[in-house]
mmCIF file of C-alpha atoms in Angstrom:
data_model
loop_
_atom_site.group_PDB
_atom_site.id
_atom_site.type_symbol
_atom_site.label_atom_id
_atom_site.label_comp_id
_atom_site.label_asym_id
_atom_site.label_seq_id
_atom_site.Cartn_x
_atom_site.Cartn_y
_atom_site.Cartn_z
ATOM 1 C CA MET A 186 0.000 0.000 0.000
ATOM 2 C CA LYS A 187 1.366 3.382 -0.988
ATOM 3 C CA ILE A 188 0.483 6.140 1.484
ATOM 4 C CA CYS A 189 0.507 9.918 0.998
ATOM 5 C CA CYS A 190 0.239 12.309 3.947
ATOM 6 C CA ALA A 191 -0.954 15.841 3.169
ATOM 7 C CA GLN A 192 0.699 17.928 5.883
ATOM 8 C CA MET A 193 -1.693 20.866 5.784
ATOM 9 C CA ASN A 194 -1.427 24.446 6.984
ATOM 10 C CA MET A 195 -5.042 25.508 7.553
ATOM 11 C CA ARG A 196 -6.475 28.888 8.529
ATOM 12 C CA LEU A 197 -8.028 29.105 11.981
ATOM 13 C CA GLY A 198 -11.795 29.444 11.630
ATOM 14 C CA ASP A 199 -11.801 29.924 7.837
ATOM 15 C CA THR A 200 -13.731 26.819 6.818
ATOM 16 C CA ASP A 201 -14.341 27.816 3.181
ATOM 17 C CA TYR A 202 -10.626 28.345 2.618
ATOM 18 C CA ASN A 203 -9.769 25.115 4.420
ATOM 19 C CA PHE A 204 -12.177 22.984 2.361
ATOM 20 C CA ASN A 205 -10.881 24.505 -0.870
ATOM 21 C CA HIS A 206 -7.268 24.055 0.218
ATOM 22 C CA ALA A 207 -7.858 20.444 1.271
ATOM 23 C CA LYS A 208 -9.189 19.773 -2.231
ATOM 24 C CA GLU A 209 -6.076 21.372 -3.754
ATOM 25 C CA LEU A 210 -3.777 19.234 -1.613
ATOM 26 C CA PHE A 211 -5.733 16.093 -2.452
ATOM 27 C CA GLU A 212 -5.364 16.775 -6.168
ATOM 28 C CA LYS A 213 -1.620 17.295 -5.716
ATOM 29 C CA ALA A 214 -1.305 14.082 -3.717
ATOM 30 C CA VAL A 215 -3.062 11.899 -6.317
ATOM 31 C CA LYS A 216 -0.287 12.723 -8.792
ATOM 32 C CA ALA A 217 1.936 10.367 -6.780
ATOM 33 C CA GLU A 218 -0.587 7.566 -7.486
ATOM 34 C CA PRO A 219 -1.116 6.549 -3.846
ATOM 35 C CA ASP A 220 -3.468 3.897 -2.565
ATOM 36 C CA THR A 221 -4.399 6.026 0.448
ATOM 37 C CA ILE A 222 -4.257 9.757 1.210
ATOM 38 C CA VAL A 223 -4.247 11.043 4.806
ATOM 39 C CA PHE A 224 -5.078 14.493 6.231
ATOM 40 C CA PRO A 225 -4.445 15.991 9.702
ATOM 41 C CA GLU A 226 -6.691 16.675 12.686
ATOM 42 C CA THR A 227 -9.482 19.332 12.648
ATOM 43 C CA TRP A 228 -8.347 20.691 9.292
ATOM 44 C CA ASN A 229 -11.773 22.265 8.669
ATOM 45 C CA THR A 230 -11.533 24.718 11.580
ATOM 46 C CA GLY A 231 -7.971 24.526 12.845
ATOM 47 C CA PHE A 232 -7.323 23.649 16.488
ATOM 48 C CA PHE A 233 -9.495 25.320 17.525
ATOM 49 C CA PRO A 234 -11.468 28.604 17.304
ATOM 50 C CA ARG A 235 -13.018 29.364 20.708
ATOM 51 C CA ASP A 236 -15.376 32.203 19.776
ATOM 52 C CA ASN A 237 -17.710 30.548 17.270
ATOM 53 C CA LEU A 238 -16.701 26.899 17.145
ATOM 54 C CA TYR A 239 -20.279 25.598 17.045
ATOM 55 C CA GLY A 240 -21.126 27.749 14.033
ATOM 56 C CA LEU A 241 -17.995 26.662 12.160
ATOM 57 C CA CYS A 242 -18.441 22.909 12.631
ATOM 58 C CA ASP A 243 -19.482 20.412 10.015
ATOM 59 C CA VAL A 244 -22.823 18.761 10.815
ATOM 60 C CA ASP A 245 -22.845 14.946 10.802
ATOM 61 C CA GLY A 246 -19.852 15.153 8.469
ATOM 62 C CA LYS A 247 -22.071 16.284 5.574
ATOM 63 C CA ARG A 248 -19.619 18.678 3.946
ATOM 64 C CA THR A 249 -16.657 16.392 4.606
ATOM 65 C CA LYS A 250 -18.450 13.419 3.074
ATOM 66 C CA GLU A 251 -19.467 15.423 0.029
ATOM 67 C CA LEU A 252 -15.900 16.590 -0.598
ATOM 68 C CA PHE A 253 -13.871 13.483 0.152
ATOM 69 C CA GLY A 254 -16.469 10.968 -0.950
ATOM 70 C CA ALA A 255 -16.498 12.574 -4.378
ATOM 71 C CA LEU A 256 -12.691 12.907 -4.585
ATOM 72 C CA ALA A 257 -12.090 9.341 -3.420
ATOM 73 C CA LYS A 258 -14.521 7.997 -6.000
ATOM 74 C CA LEU A 259 -13.256 10.223 -8.819
ATOM 75 C CA HIS A 260 -9.623 9.232 -8.311
ATOM 76 C CA GLY A 261 -10.185 5.708 -6.983
ATOM 77 C CA VAL A 262 -8.114 6.291 -3.855
ATOM 78 C CA ASN A 263 -8.759 5.447 -0.196
ATOM 79 C CA THR A 264 -8.916 8.517 2.021
ATOM 80 C CA VAL A 265 -8.347 8.951 5.741
ATOM 81 C CA ALA A 266 -9.906 12.401 5.899
ATOM 82 C CA GLY A 267 -8.061 13.553 9.015
ATOM 83 C CA SER A 268 -10.630 14.786 11.483
ATOM 84 C CA VAL A 269 -13.110 17.646 11.558
ATOM 85 C CA SER A 270 -14.834 19.684 14.209
ATOM 86 C CA ASN A 271 -18.274 18.177 13.859
ATOM 87 C CA ILE A 272 -21.746 18.407 15.396
ATOM 88 C CA LYS A 273 -23.660 15.242 16.245
ATOM 89 C CA LYS A 274 -26.990 15.413 18.063
ATOM 90 C CA GLY A 275 -26.294 18.982 19.070
ATOM 91 C CA LYS A 276 -22.846 18.315 20.554
ATOM 92 C CA ILE A 277 -19.368 18.976 19.145
ATOM 93 C CA TYR A 278 -17.039 16.059 18.458
ATOM 94 C CA ASN A 279 -13.590 15.713 16.923
ATOM 95 C CA THR A 280 -14.507 13.196 14.218
ATOM 96 C CA SER A 281 -12.500 11.210 11.672
ATOM 97 C CA TYR A 282 -14.109 9.870 8.491
ATOM 98 C CA ILE A 283 -12.587 7.171 6.270
ATOM 99 C CA PHE A 284 -13.517 6.559 2.637
ATOM 100 C CA ASN A 285 -12.749 3.642 0.325
ATOM 101 C CA ARG A 286 -11.875 3.808 -3.366
ATOM 102 C CA HIS A 287 -15.583 3.914 -4.272
ATOM 103 C CA GLY A 288 -16.142 7.035 -2.194
ATOM 104 C CA GLU A 289 -18.070 5.135 0.472
ATOM 105 C CA CYS A 290 -17.631 6.218 4.096
ATOM 106 C CA VAL A 291 -16.506 2.944 5.663
ATOM 107 C CA ALA A 292 -15.738 4.150 9.192
ATOM 108 C CA GLU A 293 -15.854 7.085 11.567
ATOM 109 C CA TYR A 294 -14.194 7.729 14.905
ATOM 110 C CA ASP A 295 -14.719 10.346 17.608
ATOM 111 C CA LYS A 296 -11.585 11.296 19.538
ATOM 112 C CA THR A 297 -11.706 9.574 22.906
ATOM 113 C CA HIS A 298 -8.958 11.432 24.805
ATOM 114 C CA LEU A 299 -9.450 15.207 24.756
ATOM 115 C CA PHE A 300 -6.447 17.455 25.345
ATOM 116 C CA THR A 301 -7.194 19.045 28.706
ATOM 117 C CA PRO A 302 -4.034 21.284 28.758
ATOM 118 C CA MET A 303 -5.645 23.301 25.926
ATOM 119 C CA ASN A 304 -9.208 22.883 27.284
ATOM 120 C CA GLU A 305 -10.396 20.755 24.380
ATOM 121 C CA ASN A 306 -12.667 19.004 26.881
ATOM 122 C CA ASP A 307 -14.537 22.268 27.531
ATOM 123 C CA PHE A 308 -15.612 22.504 23.884
ATOM 124 C CA TYR A 309 -15.750 18.927 22.547
ATOM 125 C CA GLU A 310 -17.445 15.736 23.701
ATOM 126 C CA LYS A 311 -15.468 12.539 24.280
ATOM 127 C CA GLY A 312 -15.955 9.646 21.898
ATOM 128 C CA SER A 313 -16.804 6.292 23.437
ATOM 129 C CA CYS A 314 -15.857 3.684 20.810
ATOM 130 C CA LEU A 315 -12.704 2.407 19.143
ATOM 131 C CA THR A 316 -12.645 2.089 15.377
ATOM 132 C CA SER A 317 -11.036 -0.366 12.973
ATOM 133 C CA PHE A 318 -11.713 -0.864 9.272
ATOM 134 C CA GLU A 319 -10.371 -2.490 6.132
ATOM 135 C CA LEU A 320 -8.737 -0.726 3.205
ATOM 136 C CA ASP A 321 -7.692 -2.906 0.278
ATOM 137 C CA GLY A 322 -7.903 -5.958 2.523
ATOM 138 C CA LYS A 323 -5.581 -4.451 5.162
ATOM 139 C CA MET A 324 -6.857 -4.105 8.725
ATOM 140 C CA CYS A 325 -6.437 -0.520 9.909
ATOM 141 C CA GLY A 326 -7.105 1.561 12.996
ATOM 142 C CA ILE A 327 -7.453 5.289 13.605
ATOM 143 C CA ILE A 328 -6.556 7.496 16.573
ATOM 144 C CA ILE A 329 -6.369 11.263 16.961
ATOM 145 C CA CYS A 330 -3.418 13.222 18.368
ATOM 146 C CA TYR A 331 -3.555 13.027 22.216
ATOM 147 C CA ASP A 332 -4.848 9.435 21.895
ATOM 148 C CA LEU A 333 -1.261 8.513 20.985
ATOM 149 C CA ARG A 334 -0.179 9.047 24.594
ATOM 150 C CA PHE A 335 -2.430 6.208 25.774
ATOM 151 C CA PRO A 336 -0.787 2.906 24.758
ATOM 152 C CA GLU A 337 -3.735 0.967 26.224
ATOM 153 C CA LEU A 338 -5.886 2.326 23.394
ATOM 154 C CA THR A 339 -3.565 1.232 20.606
ATOM 155 C CA ARG A 340 -2.833 -2.140 22.188
ATOM 156 C CA THR A 341 -6.563 -2.816 22.584
ATOM 157 C CA LEU A 342 -7.039 -2.108 18.885
ATOM 158 C CA THR A 343 -4.178 -4.388 17.874
ATOM 159 C CA VAL A 344 -5.099 -7.264 20.188
ATOM 160 C CA LYS A 345 -8.685 -7.281 18.949
ATOM 161 C CA ASN A 346 -7.915 -6.827 15.274
ATOM 162 C CA ARG A 347 -4.162 -7.421 14.651
ATOM 163 C CA LEU A 348 -3.734 -4.226 12.663
ATOM 164 C CA ASP A 349 -1.566 -3.852 9.591
ATOM 165 C CA CYS A 350 -1.651 -0.046 9.812
ATOM 166 C CA LEU A 351 -2.494 2.558 12.417
ATOM 167 C CA PHE A 352 -3.373 6.062 11.211
ATOM 168 C CA VAL A 353 -2.629 8.954 13.553
ATOM 169 C CA VAL A 354 -4.064 12.344 12.593
ATOM 170 C CA SER A 355 -2.865 15.229 14.702
ATOM 171 C CA GLN A 356 -2.306 18.870 15.557
ATOM 172 C CA TRP A 357 0.928 18.348 17.500
ATOM 173 C CA PRO A 358 2.882 21.460 18.562
ATOM 174 C CA ASP A 359 6.486 21.985 17.568
ATOM 175 C CA LYS A 360 7.749 22.269 21.144
ATOM 176 C CA ARG A 361 6.848 18.615 21.758
ATOM 177 C CA ILE A 362 7.670 17.222 18.324
ATOM 178 C CA SER A 363 10.442 14.969 19.670
ATOM 179 C CA GLN A 364 7.837 13.291 21.870
ATOM 180 C CA LEU A 365 5.625 12.715 18.828
ATOM 181 C CA ASP A 366 8.481 10.957 17.051
ATOM 182 C CA THR A 367 9.245 8.810 20.086
ATOM 183 C CA LEU A 368 5.627 7.774 20.604
ATOM 184 C CA LEU A 369 5.066 6.943 16.932
ATOM 185 C CA LYS A 370 8.188 4.799 16.868
ATOM 186 C CA ALA A 371 7.131 3.034 20.062
ATOM 187 C CA ARG A 372 3.605 2.266 18.851
ATOM 188 C CA ALA A 373 4.975 0.857 15.591
ATOM 189 C CA THR A 374 7.639 -1.279 17.275
ATOM 190 C CA GLU A 375 5.618 -2.701 20.150
ATOM 191 C CA ASN A 376 2.625 -3.538 17.948
ATOM 192 C CA GLN A 377 4.637 -4.670 14.906
ATOM 193 C CA MET A 378 2.660 -2.576 12.425
ATOM 194 C CA TYR A 379 2.964 0.484 10.204
ATOM 195 C CA VAL A 380 2.119 3.757 11.931
ATOM 196 C CA ILE A 381 1.197 6.626 9.632
ATOM 197 C CA CYS A 382 1.016 10.094 11.173
ATOM 198 C CA CYS A 383 -0.295 13.158 9.353
ATOM 199 C CA ASN A 384 0.352 16.250 11.446
ATOM 200 C CA SER A 385 -0.514 19.877 10.749
ATOM 201 C CA CYS A 386 1.795 22.845 10.444
ATOM 202 C CA GLY A 387 1.372 26.603 10.816
ATOM 203 C CA LYS A 388 0.064 28.578 13.780
ATOM 204 C CA ALA A 389 -3.166 28.968 15.763
ATOM 205 C CA TYR A 390 -3.272 31.601 18.501
ATOM 206 C CA ASN A 391 0.146 31.281 20.164
ATOM 207 C CA THR A 392 0.692 27.632 19.277
ATOM 208 C CA VAL A 393 2.994 26.654 16.429
ATOM 209 C CA PHE A 394 2.250 23.209 15.040
ATOM 210 C CA GLY A 395 5.297 21.172 14.206
ATOM 211 C CA GLY A 396 4.708 19.212 11.025
ATOM 212 C CA HIS A 397 7.083 16.232 10.933
ATOM 213 C CA SER A 398 4.423 13.896 9.565
ATOM 214 C CA ALA A 399 5.952 10.444 9.304
ATOM 215 C CA VAL A 400 5.498 6.830 8.336
ATOM 216 C CA TYR A 401 7.107 4.252 10.634
ATOM 217 C CA SER A 402 7.622 0.635 9.674
ATOM 218 C CA PRO A 403 6.932 -2.339 11.982
ATOM 219 C CA LEU A 404 10.670 -2.274 12.698
ATOM 220 C CA GLY A 405 10.309 1.208 14.185
ATOM 221 C CA GLU A 406 12.143 2.824 11.273
ATOM 222 C CA ALA A 407 10.982 6.108 9.723
ATOM 223 C CA ILE A 408 10.532 5.379 6.018
ATOM 224 C CA ALA A 409 9.115 8.835 5.219
ATOM 225 C CA PHE A 410 9.479 12.074 7.128
ATOM 226 C CA ALA A 411 8.240 15.626 6.558
ATOM 227 C CA GLY A 412 9.740 18.928 7.628
ATOM 228 C CA GLU A 413 8.094 21.834 9.415
ATOM 229 C CA ASN A 414 6.183 23.365 6.503
ATOM 230 C CA GLU A 415 3.293 22.283 4.329
ATOM 231 C CA GLU A 416 4.215 19.355 2.098
ATOM 232 C CA ILE A 417 3.093 15.961 0.881
ATOM 233 C CA ILE A 418 5.120 12.866 1.748
ATOM 234 C CA SER A 419 4.685 9.318 0.487
ATOM 235 C CA ALA A 420 5.844 5.845 1.475
ATOM 236 C CA GLU A 421 5.402 2.251 0.348
ATOM 237 C CA CYS A 422 4.202 -0.109 3.090
ATOM 238 C CA ASP A 423 5.338 -3.705 2.617
ATOM 239 C CA GLU A 424 2.887 -6.019 4.378
ATOM 240 C CA GLY A 425 5.430 -8.837 4.408
ATOM 241 C CA ILE A 426 7.538 -7.077 7.034
ATOM 242 C CA SER A 427 4.889 -7.414 9.743
ATOM 243 C CA ALA A 428 4.493 -11.137 9.098
ATOM 244 C CA ARG A 429 8.251 -11.699 9.208
ATOM 245 C CA ILE A 430 8.667 -9.821 12.483
ATOM 246 C CA ALA A 431 5.721 -11.634 14.047
ATOM 247 C CA ASN A 432 7.372 -14.952 13.209
ATOM 248 C CA GLU A 433 10.697 -13.847 14.686
ATOM 249 C CA ILE A 434 9.370 -12.103 17.817
ATOM 250 C CA ASN A 435 5.772 -13.098 18.453
ATOM 251 C CA VAL A 436 4.759 -10.644 21.165
ATOM 252 C CA PHE A 437 1.060 -11.329 20.657
ATOM 253 C CA ARG A 438 1.506 -15.044 21.314
ATOM 254 C CA ASP A 439 3.701 -14.355 24.344
ATOM 255 C CA ARG A 440 1.443 -11.868 26.080
ATOM 256 C CA ARG A 441 0.467 -12.662 29.723
ATOM 257 C CA GLU A 442 -3.055 -11.288 29.975
ATOM 258 C CA GLU A 443 -3.544 -12.762 33.449
ATOM 259 C CA LEU A 444 -0.917 -10.314 34.776
ATOM 260 C CA TYR A 445 -2.218 -7.135 33.188
ATOM 261 C CA ASP A 446 -4.496 -4.793 35.109
ATOM 262 C CA VAL A 447 -4.261 -1.148 34.099
ATOM 263 C CA LYS A 448 -7.269 0.110 36.060
ATOM 264 C CA SER A 449 -6.601 2.708 38.756
ATOM 265 C CA ASN A 450 -7.131 1.743 42.388
#
């Protein structure tokens, strides 16, 4: 599977510009003939306008589905459409939508861990379900930004579904970009799968977002890496690597579930 990450610099609160710019980046990315294109977190609003967030949100993903469903179908490419600020049943969620080559929305995921240091929890609702899906016969999972800091989440996904790929869509600031790299490498290595991160770049309020989108192999090696500015990166994911590693070091067979209890006292 060939992956393209569209590391996007969006405008805070300018949804019309952001939708048009996402379309432009998609059309640039398809020139590389990828199997899957990935976008960052909350690209429709930026992360995140406090004054009129509710009025800027997508509603049940309608606009996102219209844009990416049509583009995915037109170009015959799978699309992990980052995430969008999105209203469901009157409440705001941070929602990811995934489309197959036919433009069908095959999965959606609401961010489960909200970033309390920036008061995301005061504006958004927590999701309550994990999400996995198939693209071209590969089992995939999706998490959003702060979710990456909770290894229990990723391990639960991999134990239940034995993922080939994990997509991470994010708005990760530049001052903690080394932590992003470390966590991505760890999730790839410990779960023996590809980890594909599409981060944003640019600035919102006083926060500078760090770019450095990356694709990590099941060996924990970065096989594609972006810089700090807007760009599109691509990488080929060889499914045979995961199988070979699993045969050599079968961590899923050797797990000791009877010893694990991660609940707080």
